[in-house]
PDB file of C-alpha atoms in Angstrom:
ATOM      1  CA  UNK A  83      14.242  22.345   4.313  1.00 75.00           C
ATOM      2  CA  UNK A  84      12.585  25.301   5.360  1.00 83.00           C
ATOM      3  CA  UNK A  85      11.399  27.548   2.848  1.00 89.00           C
ATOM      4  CA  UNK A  86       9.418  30.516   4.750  1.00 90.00           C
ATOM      5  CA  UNK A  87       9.007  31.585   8.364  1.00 90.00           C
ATOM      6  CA  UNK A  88       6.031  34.264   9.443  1.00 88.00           C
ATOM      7  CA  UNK A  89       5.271  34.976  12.958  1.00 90.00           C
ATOM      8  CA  UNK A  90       1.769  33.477  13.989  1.00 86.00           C
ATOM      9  CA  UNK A  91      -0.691  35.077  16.124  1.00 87.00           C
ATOM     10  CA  UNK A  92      -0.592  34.342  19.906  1.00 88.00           C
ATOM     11  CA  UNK A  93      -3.309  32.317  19.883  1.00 89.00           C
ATOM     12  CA  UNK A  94      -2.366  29.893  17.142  1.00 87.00           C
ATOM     13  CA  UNK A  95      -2.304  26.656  17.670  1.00 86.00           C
ATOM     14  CA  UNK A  96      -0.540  24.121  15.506  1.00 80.00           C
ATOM     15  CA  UNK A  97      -2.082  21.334  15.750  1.00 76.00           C
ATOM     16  CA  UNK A  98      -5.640  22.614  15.501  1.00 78.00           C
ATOM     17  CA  UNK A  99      -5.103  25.494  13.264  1.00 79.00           C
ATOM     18  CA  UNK A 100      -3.137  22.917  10.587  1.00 78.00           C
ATOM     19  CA  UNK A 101      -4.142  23.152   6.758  1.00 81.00           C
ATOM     20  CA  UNK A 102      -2.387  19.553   6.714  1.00 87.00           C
ATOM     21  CA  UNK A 103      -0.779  17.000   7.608  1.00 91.00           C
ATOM     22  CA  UNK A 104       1.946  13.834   6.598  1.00 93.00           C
ATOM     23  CA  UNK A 105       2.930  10.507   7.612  1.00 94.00           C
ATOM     24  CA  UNK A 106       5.525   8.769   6.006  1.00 95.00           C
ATOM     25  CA  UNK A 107       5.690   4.717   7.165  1.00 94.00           C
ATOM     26  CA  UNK A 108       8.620   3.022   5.665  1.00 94.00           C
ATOM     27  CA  UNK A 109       8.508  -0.816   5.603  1.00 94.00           C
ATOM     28  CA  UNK A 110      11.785  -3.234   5.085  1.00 93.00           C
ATOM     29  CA  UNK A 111      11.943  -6.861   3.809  1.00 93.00           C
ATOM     30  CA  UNK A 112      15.244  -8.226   3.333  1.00 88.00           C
ATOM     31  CA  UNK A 113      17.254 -11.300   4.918  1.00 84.00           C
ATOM     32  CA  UNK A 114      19.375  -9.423   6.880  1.00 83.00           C
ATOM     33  CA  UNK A 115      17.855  -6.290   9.520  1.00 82.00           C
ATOM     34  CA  UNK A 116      18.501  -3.044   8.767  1.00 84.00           C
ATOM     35  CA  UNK A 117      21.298  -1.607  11.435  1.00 87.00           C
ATOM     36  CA  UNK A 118      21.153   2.287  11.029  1.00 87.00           C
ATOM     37  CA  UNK A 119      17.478   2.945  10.683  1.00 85.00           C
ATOM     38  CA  UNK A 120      16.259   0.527  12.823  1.00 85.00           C
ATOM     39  CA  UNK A 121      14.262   2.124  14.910  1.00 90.00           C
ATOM     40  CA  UNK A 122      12.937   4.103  11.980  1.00 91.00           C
ATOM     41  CA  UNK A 123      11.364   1.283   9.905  1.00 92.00           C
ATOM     42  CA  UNK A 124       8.884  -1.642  10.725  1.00 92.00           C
ATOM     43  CA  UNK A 125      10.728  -4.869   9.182  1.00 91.00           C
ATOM     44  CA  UNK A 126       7.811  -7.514   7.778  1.00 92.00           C
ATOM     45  CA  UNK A 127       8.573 -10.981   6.973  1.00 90.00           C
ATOM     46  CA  UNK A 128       6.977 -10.696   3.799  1.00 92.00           C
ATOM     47  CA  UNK A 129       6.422  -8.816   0.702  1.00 91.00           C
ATOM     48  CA  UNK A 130       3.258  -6.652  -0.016  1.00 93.00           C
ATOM     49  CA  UNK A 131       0.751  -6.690  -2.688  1.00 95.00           C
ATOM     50  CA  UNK A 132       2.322  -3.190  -3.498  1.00 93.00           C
ATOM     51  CA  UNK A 133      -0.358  -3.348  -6.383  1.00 95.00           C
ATOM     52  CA  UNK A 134      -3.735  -4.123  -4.116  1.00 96.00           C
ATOM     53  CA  UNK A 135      -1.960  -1.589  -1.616  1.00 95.00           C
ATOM     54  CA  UNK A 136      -1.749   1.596  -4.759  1.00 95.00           C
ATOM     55  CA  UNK A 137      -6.036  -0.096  -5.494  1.00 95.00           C
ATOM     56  CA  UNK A 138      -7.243   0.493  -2.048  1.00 94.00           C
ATOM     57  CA  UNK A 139      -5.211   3.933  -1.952  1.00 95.00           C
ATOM     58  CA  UNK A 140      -7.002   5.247  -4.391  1.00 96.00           C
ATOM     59  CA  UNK A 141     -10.699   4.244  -2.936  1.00 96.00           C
ATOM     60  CA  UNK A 142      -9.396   6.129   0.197  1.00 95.00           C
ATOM     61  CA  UNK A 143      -8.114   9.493  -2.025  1.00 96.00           C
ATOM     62  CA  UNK A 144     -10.619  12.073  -1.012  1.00 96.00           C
ATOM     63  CA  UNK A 145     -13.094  12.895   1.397  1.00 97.00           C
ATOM     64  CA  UNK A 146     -14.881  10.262   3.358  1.00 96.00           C
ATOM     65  CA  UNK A 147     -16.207   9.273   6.742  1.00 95.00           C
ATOM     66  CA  UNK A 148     -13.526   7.615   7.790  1.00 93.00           C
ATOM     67  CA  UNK A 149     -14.937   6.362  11.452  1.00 91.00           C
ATOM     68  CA  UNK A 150     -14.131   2.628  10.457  1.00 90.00           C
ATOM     69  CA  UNK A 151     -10.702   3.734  10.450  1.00 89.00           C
ATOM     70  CA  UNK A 152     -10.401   5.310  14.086  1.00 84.00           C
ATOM     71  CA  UNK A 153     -10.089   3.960  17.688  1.00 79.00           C
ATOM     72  CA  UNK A 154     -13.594   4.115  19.591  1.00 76.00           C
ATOM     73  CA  UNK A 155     -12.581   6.605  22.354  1.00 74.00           C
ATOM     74  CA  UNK A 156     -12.409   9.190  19.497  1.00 72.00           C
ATOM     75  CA  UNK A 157     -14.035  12.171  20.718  1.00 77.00           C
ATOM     76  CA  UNK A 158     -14.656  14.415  17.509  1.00 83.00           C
ATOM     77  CA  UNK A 159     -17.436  16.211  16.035  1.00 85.00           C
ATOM     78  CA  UNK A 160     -17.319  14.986  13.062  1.00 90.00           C
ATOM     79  CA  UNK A 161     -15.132  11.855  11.059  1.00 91.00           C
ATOM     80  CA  UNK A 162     -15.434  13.330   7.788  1.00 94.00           C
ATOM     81  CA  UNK A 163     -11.376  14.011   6.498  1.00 94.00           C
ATOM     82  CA  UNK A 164     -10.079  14.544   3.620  1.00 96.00           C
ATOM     83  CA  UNK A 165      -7.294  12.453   2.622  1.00 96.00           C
ATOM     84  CA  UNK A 166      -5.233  14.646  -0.607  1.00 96.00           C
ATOM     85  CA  UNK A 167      -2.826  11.520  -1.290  1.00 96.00           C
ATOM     86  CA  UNK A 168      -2.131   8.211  -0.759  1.00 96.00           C
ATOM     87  CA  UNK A 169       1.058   7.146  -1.628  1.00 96.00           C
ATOM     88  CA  UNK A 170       2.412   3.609  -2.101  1.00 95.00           C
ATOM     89  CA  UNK A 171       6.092   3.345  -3.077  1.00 94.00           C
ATOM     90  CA  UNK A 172       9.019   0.506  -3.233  1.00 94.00           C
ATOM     91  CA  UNK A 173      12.439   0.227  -4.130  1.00 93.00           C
ATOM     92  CA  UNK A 174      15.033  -2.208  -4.112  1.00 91.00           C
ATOM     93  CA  UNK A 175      18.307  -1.403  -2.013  1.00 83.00           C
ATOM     94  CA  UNK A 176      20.921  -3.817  -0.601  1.00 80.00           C
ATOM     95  CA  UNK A 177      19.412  -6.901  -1.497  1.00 83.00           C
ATOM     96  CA  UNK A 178      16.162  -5.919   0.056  1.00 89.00           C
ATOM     97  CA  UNK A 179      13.142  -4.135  -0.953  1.00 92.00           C
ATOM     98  CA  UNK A 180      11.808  -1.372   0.866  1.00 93.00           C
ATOM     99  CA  UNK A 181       8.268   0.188   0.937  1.00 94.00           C
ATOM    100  CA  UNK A 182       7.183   3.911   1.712  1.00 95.00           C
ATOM    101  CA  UNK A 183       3.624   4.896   2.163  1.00 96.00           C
ATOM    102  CA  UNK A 184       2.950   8.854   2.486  1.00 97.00           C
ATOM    103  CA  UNK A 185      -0.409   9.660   2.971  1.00 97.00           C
ATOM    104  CA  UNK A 186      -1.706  13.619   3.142  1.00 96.00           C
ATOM    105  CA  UNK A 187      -4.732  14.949   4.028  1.00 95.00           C
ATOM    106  CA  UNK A 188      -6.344  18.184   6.176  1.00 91.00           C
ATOM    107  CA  UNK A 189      -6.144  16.215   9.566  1.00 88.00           C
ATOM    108  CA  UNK A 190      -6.562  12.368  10.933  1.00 90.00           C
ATOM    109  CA  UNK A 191      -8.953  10.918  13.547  1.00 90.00           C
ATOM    110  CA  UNK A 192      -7.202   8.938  16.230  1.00 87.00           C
ATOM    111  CA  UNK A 193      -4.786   5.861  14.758  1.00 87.00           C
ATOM    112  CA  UNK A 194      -6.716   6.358  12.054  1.00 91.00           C
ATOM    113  CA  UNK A 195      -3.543   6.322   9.656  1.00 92.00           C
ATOM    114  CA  UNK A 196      -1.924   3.175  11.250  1.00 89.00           C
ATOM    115  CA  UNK A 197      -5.236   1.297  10.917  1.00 90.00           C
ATOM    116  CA  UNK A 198      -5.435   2.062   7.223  1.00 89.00           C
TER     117      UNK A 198
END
């Protein structure tokens, strides 16, 4: 939902000028593939450590160098971020479990979220 709109200055830029940002990846294991959100969902063919996952997001809460994380070609002055949460949830639904990972931080270095 949208809560507030305010006009921004002509030079504004959203992507640079961001305070933050969020990706959401939601996984699905199950027998059967999902129909409806398929193209919104990366089916696995087996079930996470959900627990090693919600370790490792917390080593990864805050701000780091995160240049491990990023493809070479990165062309940034620095790869200090600052990741504000790391999210790892799952539910059960249909007979199959699903996983959600939201992570949230002031900006991301190039695939660095899909390689974490």
């Amino acid at each position: 939902c949208v809560d507030e709109v305010k006009f921004a200055a002509d030079r504004f830029h959203a992507r640079y000028r961001a305070v933050g940002k969020l990706y959401t990846y939601t996984c699905y294991v199950g027998d059967t593939k999902p129909v409806f959100n398929r193209k919104y969902v990366t089916t696995l063919d087996y079930v996470p450590d959900v627990a090693a996952m919600q370790r490792a997001a917390e080593v990864l809460t805050g701000e780091h160098d995160f240049k491990s994380f990023c493809c070479v070609r990165t062309q940034t002055e620095t790869t200090v971020r600052h990741v504000y949460g790391l999210e790892i949830s799952e539910q059960d639904a249909y007979g199959a479990k699903i996983f959600t990972i939201r992570i949230t931080g002031n900006g991301f270095l190039y695939n660095m979220v899909r390689t974490l």
